[in-house]
mmCIF file of C-alpha atoms and ligand atoms in Angstrom:
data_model
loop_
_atom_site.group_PDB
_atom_site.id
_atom_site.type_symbol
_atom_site.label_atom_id
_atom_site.label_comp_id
_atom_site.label_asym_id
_atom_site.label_seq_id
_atom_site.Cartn_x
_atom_site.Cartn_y
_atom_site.Cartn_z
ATOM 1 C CA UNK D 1047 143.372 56.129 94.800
ATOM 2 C CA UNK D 1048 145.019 53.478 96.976
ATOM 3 C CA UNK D 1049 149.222 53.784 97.446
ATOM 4 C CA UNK D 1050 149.216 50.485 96.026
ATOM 5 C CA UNK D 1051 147.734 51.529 92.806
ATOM 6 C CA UNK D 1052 150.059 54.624 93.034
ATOM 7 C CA UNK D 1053 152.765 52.718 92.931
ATOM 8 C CA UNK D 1054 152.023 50.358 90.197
ATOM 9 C CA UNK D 1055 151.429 53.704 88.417
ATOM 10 C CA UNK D 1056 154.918 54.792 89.230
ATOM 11 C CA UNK D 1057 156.795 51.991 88.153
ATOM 12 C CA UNK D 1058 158.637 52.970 84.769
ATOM 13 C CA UNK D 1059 157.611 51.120 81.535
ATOM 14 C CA UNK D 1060 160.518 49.896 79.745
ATOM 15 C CA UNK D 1061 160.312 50.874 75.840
ATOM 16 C CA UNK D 1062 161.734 49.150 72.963
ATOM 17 C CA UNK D 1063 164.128 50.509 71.064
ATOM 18 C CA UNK D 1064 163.638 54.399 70.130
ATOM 19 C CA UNK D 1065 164.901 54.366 66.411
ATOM 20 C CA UNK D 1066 162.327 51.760 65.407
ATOM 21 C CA UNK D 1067 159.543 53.576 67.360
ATOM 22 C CA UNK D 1068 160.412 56.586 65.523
ATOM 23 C CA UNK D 1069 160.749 54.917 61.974
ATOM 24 C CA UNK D 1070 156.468 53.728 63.022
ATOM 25 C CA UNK D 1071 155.557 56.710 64.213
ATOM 26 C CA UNK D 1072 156.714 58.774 61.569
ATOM 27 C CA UNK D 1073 155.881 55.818 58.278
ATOM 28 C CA UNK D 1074 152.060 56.592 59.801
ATOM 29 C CA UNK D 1075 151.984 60.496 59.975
ATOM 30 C CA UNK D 1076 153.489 60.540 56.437
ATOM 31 C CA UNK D 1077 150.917 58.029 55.160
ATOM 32 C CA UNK D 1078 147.920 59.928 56.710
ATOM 33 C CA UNK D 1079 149.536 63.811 55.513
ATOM 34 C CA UNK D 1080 149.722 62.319 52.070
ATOM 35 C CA UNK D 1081 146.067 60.404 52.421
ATOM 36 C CA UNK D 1082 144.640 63.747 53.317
ATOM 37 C CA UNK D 1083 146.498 65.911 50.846
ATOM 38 C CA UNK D 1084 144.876 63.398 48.097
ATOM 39 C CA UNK D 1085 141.071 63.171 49.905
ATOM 40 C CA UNK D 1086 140.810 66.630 50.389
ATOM 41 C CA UNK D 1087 139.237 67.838 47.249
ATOM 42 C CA UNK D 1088 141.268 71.304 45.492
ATOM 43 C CA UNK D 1089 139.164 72.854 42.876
ATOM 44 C CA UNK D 1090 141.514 74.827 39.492
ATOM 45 C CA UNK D 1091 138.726 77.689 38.969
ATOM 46 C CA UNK D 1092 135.982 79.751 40.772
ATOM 47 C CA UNK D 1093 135.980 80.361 44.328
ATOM 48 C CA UNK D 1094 138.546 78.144 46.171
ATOM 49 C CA UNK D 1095 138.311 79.734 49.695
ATOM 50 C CA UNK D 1096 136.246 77.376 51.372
ATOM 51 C CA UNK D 1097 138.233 74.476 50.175
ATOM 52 C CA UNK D 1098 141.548 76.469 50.993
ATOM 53 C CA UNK D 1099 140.382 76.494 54.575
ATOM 54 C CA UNK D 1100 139.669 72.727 54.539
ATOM 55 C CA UNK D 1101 143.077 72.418 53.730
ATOM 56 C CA UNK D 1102 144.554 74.986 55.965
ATOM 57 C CA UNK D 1103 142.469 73.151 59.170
ATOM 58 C CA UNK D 1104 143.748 69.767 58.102
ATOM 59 C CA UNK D 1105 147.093 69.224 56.616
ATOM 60 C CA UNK D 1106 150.554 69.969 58.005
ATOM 61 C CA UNK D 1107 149.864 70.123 61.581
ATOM 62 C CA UNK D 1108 148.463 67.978 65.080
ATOM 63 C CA UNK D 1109 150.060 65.180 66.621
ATOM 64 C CA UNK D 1110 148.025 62.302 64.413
ATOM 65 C CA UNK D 1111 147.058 60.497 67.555
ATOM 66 C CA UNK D 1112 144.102 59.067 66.412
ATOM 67 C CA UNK D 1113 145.364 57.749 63.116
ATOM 68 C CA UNK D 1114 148.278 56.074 65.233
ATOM 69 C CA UNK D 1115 145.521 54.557 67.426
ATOM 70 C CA UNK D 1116 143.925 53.198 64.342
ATOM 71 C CA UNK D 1117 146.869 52.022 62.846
ATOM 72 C CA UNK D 1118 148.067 50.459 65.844
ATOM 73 C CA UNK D 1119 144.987 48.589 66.575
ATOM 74 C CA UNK D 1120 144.598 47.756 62.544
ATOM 75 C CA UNK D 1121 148.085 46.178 62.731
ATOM 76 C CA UNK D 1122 147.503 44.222 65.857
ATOM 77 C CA UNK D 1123 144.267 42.518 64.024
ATOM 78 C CA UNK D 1124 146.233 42.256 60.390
ATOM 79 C CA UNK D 1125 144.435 45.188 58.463
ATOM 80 C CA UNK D 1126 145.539 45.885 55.204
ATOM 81 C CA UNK D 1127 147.640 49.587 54.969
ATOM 82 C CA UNK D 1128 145.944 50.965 52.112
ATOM 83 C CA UNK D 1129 142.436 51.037 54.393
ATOM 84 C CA UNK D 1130 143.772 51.960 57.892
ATOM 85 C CA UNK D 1131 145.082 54.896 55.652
ATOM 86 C CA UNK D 1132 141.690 55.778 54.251
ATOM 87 C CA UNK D 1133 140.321 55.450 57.519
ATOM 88 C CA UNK D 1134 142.711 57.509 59.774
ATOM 89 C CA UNK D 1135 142.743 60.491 56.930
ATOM 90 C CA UNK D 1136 138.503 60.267 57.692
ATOM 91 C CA UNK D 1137 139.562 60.253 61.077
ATOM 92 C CA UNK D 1138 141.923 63.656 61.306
ATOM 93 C CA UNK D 1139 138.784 65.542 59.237
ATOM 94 C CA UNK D 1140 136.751 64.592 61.753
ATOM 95 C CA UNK D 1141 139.031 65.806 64.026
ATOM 96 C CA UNK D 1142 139.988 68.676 62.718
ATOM 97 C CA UNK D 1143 136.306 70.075 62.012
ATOM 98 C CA UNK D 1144 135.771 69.550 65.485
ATOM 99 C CA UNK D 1145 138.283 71.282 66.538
ATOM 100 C CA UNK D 1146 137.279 74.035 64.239
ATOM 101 C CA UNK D 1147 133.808 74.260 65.825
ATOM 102 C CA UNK D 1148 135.769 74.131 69.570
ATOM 103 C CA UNK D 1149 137.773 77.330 68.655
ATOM 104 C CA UNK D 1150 134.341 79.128 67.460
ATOM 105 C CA UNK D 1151 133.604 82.718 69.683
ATOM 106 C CA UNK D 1152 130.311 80.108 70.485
ATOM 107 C CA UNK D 1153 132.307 77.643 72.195
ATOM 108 C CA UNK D 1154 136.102 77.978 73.649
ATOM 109 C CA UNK D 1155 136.538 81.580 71.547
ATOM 110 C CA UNK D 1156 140.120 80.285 70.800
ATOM 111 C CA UNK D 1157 142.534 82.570 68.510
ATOM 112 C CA UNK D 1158 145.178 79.714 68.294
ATOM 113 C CA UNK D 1159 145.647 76.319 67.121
ATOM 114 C CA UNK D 1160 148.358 73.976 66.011
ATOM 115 C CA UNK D 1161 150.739 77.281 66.214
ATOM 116 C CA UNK D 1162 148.396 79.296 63.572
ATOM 117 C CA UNK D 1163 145.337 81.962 63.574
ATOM 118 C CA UNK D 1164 142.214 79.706 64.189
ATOM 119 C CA UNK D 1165 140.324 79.187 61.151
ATOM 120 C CA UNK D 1166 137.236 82.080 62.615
ATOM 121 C CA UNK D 1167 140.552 84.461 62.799
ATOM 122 C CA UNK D 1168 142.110 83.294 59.420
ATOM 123 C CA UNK D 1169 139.298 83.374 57.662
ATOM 124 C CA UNK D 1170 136.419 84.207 58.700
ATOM 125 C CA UNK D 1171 133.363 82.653 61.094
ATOM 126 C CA UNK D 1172 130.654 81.858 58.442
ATOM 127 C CA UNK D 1173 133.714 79.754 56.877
ATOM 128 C CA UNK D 1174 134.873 78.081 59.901
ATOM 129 C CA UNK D 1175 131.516 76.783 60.463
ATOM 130 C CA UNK D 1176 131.018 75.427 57.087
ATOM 131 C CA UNK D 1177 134.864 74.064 57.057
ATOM 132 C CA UNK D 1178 133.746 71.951 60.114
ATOM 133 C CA UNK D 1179 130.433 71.011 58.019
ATOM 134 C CA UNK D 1180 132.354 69.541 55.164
ATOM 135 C CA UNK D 1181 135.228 67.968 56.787
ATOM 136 C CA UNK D 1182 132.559 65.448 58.007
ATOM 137 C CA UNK D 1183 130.759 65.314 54.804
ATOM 138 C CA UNK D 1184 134.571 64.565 53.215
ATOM 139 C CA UNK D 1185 135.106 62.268 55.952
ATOM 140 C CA UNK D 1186 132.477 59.678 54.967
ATOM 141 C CA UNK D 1187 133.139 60.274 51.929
ATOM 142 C CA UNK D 1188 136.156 59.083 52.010
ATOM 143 C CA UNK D 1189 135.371 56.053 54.106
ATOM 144 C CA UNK D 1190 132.825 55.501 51.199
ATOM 145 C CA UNK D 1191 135.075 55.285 48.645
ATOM 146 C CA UNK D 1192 137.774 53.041 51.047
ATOM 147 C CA UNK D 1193 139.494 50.098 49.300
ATOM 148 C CA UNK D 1194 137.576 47.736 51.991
ATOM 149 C CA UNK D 1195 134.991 44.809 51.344
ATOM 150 C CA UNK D 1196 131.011 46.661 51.445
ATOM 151 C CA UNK D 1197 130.520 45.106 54.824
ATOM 152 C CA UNK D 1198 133.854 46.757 56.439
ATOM 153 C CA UNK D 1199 133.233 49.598 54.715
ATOM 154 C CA UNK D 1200 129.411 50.013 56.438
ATOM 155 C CA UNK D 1201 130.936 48.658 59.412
ATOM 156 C CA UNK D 1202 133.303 51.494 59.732
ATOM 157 C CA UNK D 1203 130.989 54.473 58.451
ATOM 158 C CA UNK D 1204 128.454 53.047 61.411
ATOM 159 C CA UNK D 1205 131.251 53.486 63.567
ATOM 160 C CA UNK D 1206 132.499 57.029 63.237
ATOM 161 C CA UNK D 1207 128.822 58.506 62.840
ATOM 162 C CA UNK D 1208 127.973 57.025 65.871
ATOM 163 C CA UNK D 1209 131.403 58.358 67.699
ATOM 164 C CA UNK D 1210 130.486 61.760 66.694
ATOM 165 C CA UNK D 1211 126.662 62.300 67.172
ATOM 166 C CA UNK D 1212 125.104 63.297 70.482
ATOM 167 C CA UNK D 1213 126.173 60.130 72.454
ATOM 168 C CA UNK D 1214 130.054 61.263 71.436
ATOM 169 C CA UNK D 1215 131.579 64.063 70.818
ATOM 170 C CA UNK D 1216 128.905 66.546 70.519
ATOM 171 C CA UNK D 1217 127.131 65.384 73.160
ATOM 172 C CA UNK D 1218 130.061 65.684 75.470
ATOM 173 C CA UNK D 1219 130.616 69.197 73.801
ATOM 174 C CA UNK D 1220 127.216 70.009 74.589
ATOM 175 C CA UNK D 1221 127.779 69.165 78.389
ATOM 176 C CA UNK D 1222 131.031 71.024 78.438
ATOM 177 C CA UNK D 1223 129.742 74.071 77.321
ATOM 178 C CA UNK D 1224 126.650 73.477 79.626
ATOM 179 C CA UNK D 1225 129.036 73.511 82.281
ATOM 180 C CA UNK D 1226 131.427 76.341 81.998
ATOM 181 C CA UNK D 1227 131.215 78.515 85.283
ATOM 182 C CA UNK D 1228 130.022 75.624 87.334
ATOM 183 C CA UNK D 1229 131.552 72.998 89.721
ATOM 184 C CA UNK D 1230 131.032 69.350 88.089
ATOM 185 C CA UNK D 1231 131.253 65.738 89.910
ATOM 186 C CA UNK D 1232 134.198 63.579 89.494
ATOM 187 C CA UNK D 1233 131.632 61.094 88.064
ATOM 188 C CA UNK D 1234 130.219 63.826 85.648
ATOM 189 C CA UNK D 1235 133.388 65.214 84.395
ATOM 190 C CA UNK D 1236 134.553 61.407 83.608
ATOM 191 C CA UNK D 1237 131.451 61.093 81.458
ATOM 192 C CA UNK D 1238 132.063 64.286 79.797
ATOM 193 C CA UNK D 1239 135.629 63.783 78.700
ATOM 194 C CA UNK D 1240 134.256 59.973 77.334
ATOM 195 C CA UNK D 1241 132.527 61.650 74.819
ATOM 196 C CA UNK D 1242 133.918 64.734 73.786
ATOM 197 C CA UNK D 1243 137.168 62.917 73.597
ATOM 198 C CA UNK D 1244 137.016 59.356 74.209
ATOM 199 C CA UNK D 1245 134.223 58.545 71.949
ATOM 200 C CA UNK D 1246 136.726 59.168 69.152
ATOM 201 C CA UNK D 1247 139.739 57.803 70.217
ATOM 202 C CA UNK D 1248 138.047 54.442 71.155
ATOM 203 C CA UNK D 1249 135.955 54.792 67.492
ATOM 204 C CA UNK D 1250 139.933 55.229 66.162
ATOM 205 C CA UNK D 1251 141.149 51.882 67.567
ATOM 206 C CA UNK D 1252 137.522 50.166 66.473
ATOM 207 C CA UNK D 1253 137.732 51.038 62.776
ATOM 208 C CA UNK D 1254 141.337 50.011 62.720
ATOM 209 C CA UNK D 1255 140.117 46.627 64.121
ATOM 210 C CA UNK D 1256 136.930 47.007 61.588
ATOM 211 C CA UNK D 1257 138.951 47.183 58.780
ATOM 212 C CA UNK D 1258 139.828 43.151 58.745
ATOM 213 C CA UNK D 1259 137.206 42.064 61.897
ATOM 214 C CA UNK D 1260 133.696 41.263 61.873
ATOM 215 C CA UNK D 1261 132.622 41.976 65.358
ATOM 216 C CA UNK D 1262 131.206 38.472 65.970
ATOM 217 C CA UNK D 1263 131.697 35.730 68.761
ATOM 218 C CA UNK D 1264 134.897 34.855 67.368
ATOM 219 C CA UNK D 1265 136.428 38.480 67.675
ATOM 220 C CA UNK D 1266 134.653 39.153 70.653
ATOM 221 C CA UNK D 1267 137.975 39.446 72.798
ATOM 222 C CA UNK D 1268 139.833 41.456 70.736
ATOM 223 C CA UNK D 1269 137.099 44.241 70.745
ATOM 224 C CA UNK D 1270 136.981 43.970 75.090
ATOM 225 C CA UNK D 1271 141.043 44.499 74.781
ATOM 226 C CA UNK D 1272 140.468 47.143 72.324
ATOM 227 C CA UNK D 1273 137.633 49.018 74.926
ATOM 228 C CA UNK D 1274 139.528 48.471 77.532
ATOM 229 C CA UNK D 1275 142.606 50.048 76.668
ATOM 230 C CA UNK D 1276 140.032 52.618 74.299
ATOM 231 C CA UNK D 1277 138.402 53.849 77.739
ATOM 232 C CA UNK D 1278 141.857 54.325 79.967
ATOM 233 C CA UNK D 1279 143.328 55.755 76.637
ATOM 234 C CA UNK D 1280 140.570 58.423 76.274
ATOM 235 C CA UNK D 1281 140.110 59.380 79.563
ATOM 236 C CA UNK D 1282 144.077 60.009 79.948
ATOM 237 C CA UNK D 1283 143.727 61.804 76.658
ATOM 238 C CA UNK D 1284 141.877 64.501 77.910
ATOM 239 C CA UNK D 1285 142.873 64.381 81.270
ATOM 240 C CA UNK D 1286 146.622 65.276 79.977
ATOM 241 C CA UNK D 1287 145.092 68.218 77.668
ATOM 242 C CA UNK D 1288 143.499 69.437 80.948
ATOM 243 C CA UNK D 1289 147.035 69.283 82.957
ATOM 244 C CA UNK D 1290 149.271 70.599 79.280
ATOM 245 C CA UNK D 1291 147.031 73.581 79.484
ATOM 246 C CA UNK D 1292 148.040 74.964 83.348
ATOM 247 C CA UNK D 1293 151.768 73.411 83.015
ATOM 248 C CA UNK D 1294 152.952 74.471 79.259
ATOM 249 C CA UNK D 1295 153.037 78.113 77.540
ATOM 250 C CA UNK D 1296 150.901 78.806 74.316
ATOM 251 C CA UNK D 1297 153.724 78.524 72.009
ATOM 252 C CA UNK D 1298 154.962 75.125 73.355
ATOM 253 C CA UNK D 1299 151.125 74.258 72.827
ATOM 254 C CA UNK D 1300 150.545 75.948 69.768
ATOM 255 C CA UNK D 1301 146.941 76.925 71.645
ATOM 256 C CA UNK D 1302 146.583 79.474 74.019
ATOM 257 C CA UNK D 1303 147.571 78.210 77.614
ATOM 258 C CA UNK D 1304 145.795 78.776 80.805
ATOM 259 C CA UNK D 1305 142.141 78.691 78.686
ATOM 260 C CA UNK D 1306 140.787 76.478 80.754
ATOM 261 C CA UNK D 1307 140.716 78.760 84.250
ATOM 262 C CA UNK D 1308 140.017 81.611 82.030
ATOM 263 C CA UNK D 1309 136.930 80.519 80.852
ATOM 264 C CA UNK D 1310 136.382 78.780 83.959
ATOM 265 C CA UNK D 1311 136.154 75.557 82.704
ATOM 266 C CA UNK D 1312 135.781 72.599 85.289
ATOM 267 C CA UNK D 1313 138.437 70.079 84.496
ATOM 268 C CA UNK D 1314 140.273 67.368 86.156
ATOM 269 C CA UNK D 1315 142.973 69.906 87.175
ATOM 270 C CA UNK D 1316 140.120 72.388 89.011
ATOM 271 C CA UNK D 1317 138.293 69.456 90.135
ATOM 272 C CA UNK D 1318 141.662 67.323 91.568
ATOM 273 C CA UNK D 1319 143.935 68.939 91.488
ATOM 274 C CA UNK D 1320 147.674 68.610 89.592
ATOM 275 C CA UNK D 1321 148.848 66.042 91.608
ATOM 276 C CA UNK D 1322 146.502 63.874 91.727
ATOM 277 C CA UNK D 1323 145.288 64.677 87.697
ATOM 278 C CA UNK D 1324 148.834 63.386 87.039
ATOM 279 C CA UNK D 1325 148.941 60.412 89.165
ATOM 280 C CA UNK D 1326 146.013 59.143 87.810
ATOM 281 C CA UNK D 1327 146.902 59.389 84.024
ATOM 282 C CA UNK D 1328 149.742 57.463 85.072
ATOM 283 C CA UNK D 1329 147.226 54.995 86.769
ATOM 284 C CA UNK D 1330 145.370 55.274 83.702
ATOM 285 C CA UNK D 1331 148.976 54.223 81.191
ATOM 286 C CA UNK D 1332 149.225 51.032 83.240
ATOM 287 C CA UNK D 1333 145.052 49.743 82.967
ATOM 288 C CA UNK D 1334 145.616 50.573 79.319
ATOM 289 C CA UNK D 1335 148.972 48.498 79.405
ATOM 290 C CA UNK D 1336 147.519 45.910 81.481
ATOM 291 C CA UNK D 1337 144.621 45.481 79.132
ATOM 292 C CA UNK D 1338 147.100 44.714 75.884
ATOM 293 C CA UNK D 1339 148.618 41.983 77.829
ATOM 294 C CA UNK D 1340 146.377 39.125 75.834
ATOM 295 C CA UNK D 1341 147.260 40.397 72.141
ATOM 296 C CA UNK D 1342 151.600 39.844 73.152
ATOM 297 C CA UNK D 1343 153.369 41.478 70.849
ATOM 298 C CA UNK D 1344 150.851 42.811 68.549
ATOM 299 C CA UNK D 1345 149.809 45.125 71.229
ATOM 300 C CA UNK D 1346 153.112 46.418 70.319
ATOM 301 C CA UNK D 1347 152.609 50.317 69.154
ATOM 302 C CA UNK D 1348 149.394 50.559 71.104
ATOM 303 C CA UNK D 1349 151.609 50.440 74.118
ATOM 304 C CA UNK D 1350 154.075 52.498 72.460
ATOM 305 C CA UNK D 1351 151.173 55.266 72.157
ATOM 306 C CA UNK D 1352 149.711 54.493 75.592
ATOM 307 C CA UNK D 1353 153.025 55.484 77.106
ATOM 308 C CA UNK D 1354 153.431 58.590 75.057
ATOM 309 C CA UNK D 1355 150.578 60.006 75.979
ATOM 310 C CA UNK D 1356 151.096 59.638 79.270
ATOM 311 C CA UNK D 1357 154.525 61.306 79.032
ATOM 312 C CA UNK D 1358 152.852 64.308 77.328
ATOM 313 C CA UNK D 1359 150.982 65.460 80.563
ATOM 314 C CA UNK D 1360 154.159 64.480 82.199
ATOM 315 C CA UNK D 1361 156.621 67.348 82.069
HETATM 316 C C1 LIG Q 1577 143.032 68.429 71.084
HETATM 317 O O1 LIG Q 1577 143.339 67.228 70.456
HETATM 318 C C2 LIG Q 1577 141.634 68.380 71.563
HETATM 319 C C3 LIG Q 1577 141.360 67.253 72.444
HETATM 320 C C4 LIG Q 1577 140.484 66.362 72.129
HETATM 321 C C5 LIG Q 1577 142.073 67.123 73.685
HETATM 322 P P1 LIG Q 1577 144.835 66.880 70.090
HETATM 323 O O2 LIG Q 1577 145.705 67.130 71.281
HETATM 324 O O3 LIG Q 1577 144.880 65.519 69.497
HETATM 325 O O4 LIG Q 1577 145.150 67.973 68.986
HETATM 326 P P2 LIG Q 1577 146.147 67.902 67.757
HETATM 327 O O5 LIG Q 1577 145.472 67.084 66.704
HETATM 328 O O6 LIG Q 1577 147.436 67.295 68.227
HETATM 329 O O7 LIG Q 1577 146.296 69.342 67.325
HETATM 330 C C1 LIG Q 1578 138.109 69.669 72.904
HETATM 331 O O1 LIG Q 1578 138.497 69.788 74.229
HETATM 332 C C2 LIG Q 1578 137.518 68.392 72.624
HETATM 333 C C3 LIG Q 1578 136.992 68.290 71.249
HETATM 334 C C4 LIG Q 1578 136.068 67.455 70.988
HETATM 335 C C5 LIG Q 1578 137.475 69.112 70.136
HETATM 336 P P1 LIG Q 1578 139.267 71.130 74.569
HETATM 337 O O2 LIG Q 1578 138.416 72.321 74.320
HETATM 338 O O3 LIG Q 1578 139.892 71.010 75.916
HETATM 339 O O4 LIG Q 1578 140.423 71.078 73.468
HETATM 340 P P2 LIG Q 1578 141.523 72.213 73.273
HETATM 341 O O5 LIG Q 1578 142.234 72.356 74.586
HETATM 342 O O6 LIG Q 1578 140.805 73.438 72.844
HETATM 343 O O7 LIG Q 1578 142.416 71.633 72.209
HETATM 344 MG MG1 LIG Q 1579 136.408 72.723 74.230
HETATM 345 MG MG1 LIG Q 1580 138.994 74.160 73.307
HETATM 346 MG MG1 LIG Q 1581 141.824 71.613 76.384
#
């Protein structure tokens, strides 16, 4: 990276005010926790330990990034509220099932997550595996039944199943786990962490701009913004989980710390190095930044969450 771009990278971004921030921020967790509390199904009699676990991988727990990016992106294109929160609570089951599957002995063998026993641990593997199953079958569900017109509803469904399938995150799962004991290219790696991560943090912003936009001609620009900042966004996602897991101790994480280099795991930290991991998420903040430029102040809270995920790999 040039010193130029290093120290556009550097210069601080000046935030608005923190009280409203905080008052967005927190109106969109509470909308999604009480989405999902209401989409994930609870059943009176027989056995209730498979949806128990649903519930115990979903609610009350994770920072909500990717219903923020949908939010944020639905607000910027006018979106109604009721849909982006239909949409984001799909969003945090996908999530959380694949997180579920991530922990597995199979893949990353995890014992912690969001401060709690892993859902294998809690319960017990068979479970785990069929908790990540029917998160996704709730999370279409749930898009299915969204208060959206039948076009944006298809629209959106399209979108997520695509995020997820082996051109998203399971195919970038599938090369991580392919990879784990080996040295990977820069140019590999990047690819990787587009689809395990990326793929659904870009799919986030999409839906949120699905909800209300037909991608046509005359929405084309807003969907370039939207991948634009969607690729920077992802990348830094991932490349900040790579840094928070050599810098920060399992019970700041709530996930075990230092998994990575256990399980000798190439990342952007083994492949670059700290320094250089960091600068480049900052590098990273400002493309995403630079890319909201066109939408003025609608790009409002996606710069707002482009700059606090950048400050989360920061300390
Ligand atoms: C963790 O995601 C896995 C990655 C894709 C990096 P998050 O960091 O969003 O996890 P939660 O939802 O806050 O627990
Ligand atoms: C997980 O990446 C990405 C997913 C698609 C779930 P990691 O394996 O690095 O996530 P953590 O560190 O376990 O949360
Ligand atoms: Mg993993
Ligand atoms: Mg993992
Ligand atoms: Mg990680």
């Amino acid at each position: 990276m040039d010193c130029a771009m290093d120290r556009a990278a550097r210069t601080p971004i000046r935030e608005p005010p923190a009280v409203e921030e905080d008052a967005w921020f927190k109106n969109v967790v509470d909308g999604v926790e009480r989405t999902l509390d209401t989409c994930l199904p609870v059943a009176e009699t027989g056995d209730t330990r498979l949806l128990e676990a649903m519930r115990y991988a979903t609610l009350g727990g994770g920072k909500r990034i990717r219903p923020l990016l949908c939010h944020a992106a639905g607000v910027a294109c006018g979106a109604p509220k009721d849909a982006l929160d239909a949409v984001s609570a799909a969003l945090e089951m996908i999530h959380a099932g694949s997180l579920v599957h991530d922990d597995l002995p199979a893949m990353d063998n995890d014992i912690l997550r969001r401060g709690k026993p892993t859902v294998h641990v809690k319960y017990d593997e068979a479970t785990a595996i069929l908790v990540g199953d029917t998160l996704q079958a709730q999370a279409f569900l749930t898009l299915s039944e969204s208060p959206l017109p039948a076009e944006r509803r298809t629209a959106v469904i399209r979108e997520l199943a695509a995020a997820i399938g082996p051109f998203g995150v399971a195919g970038g799962q599938f090369i991580d786990l392919q990879n784990v004991g080996r040295s990977m290219t820069l140019e590999r790696l990047e690819q990787m962490h587009l689809m395990k991560t990326g793929a659904l943090i870009r799919a986030s912003l999409r839906m949120g701009a699905l909800c209300i936009l037909p991608e046509d001609e005359d929405d084309a620009s807003t969907y370039s913004i939207l991948a634009e900042y969607g690729h920077a966004i992802g990348l830094a996602f991932q490349i900040g989980d790579d840094i928070l897991d050599v810098t920060r101790s399992s019970a700041a994480l709530g996930k075990t710390a230092g998994k990575d280099a256990a399980r000798n795991k190439p990342t952007y930290v083994s492949t670059l190095g700290l320094d250089a991991s960091r600068t480049l998420v900052r590098h990273l903040r400002h493309r995403a930044i630079a890319a909201l430029r066109p939408l003025g102040i609608n790009g409002c809270q996606l710069r707002l969450i482009a700059c606090r995920i950048a400050n989360l790999a920061a300390a």
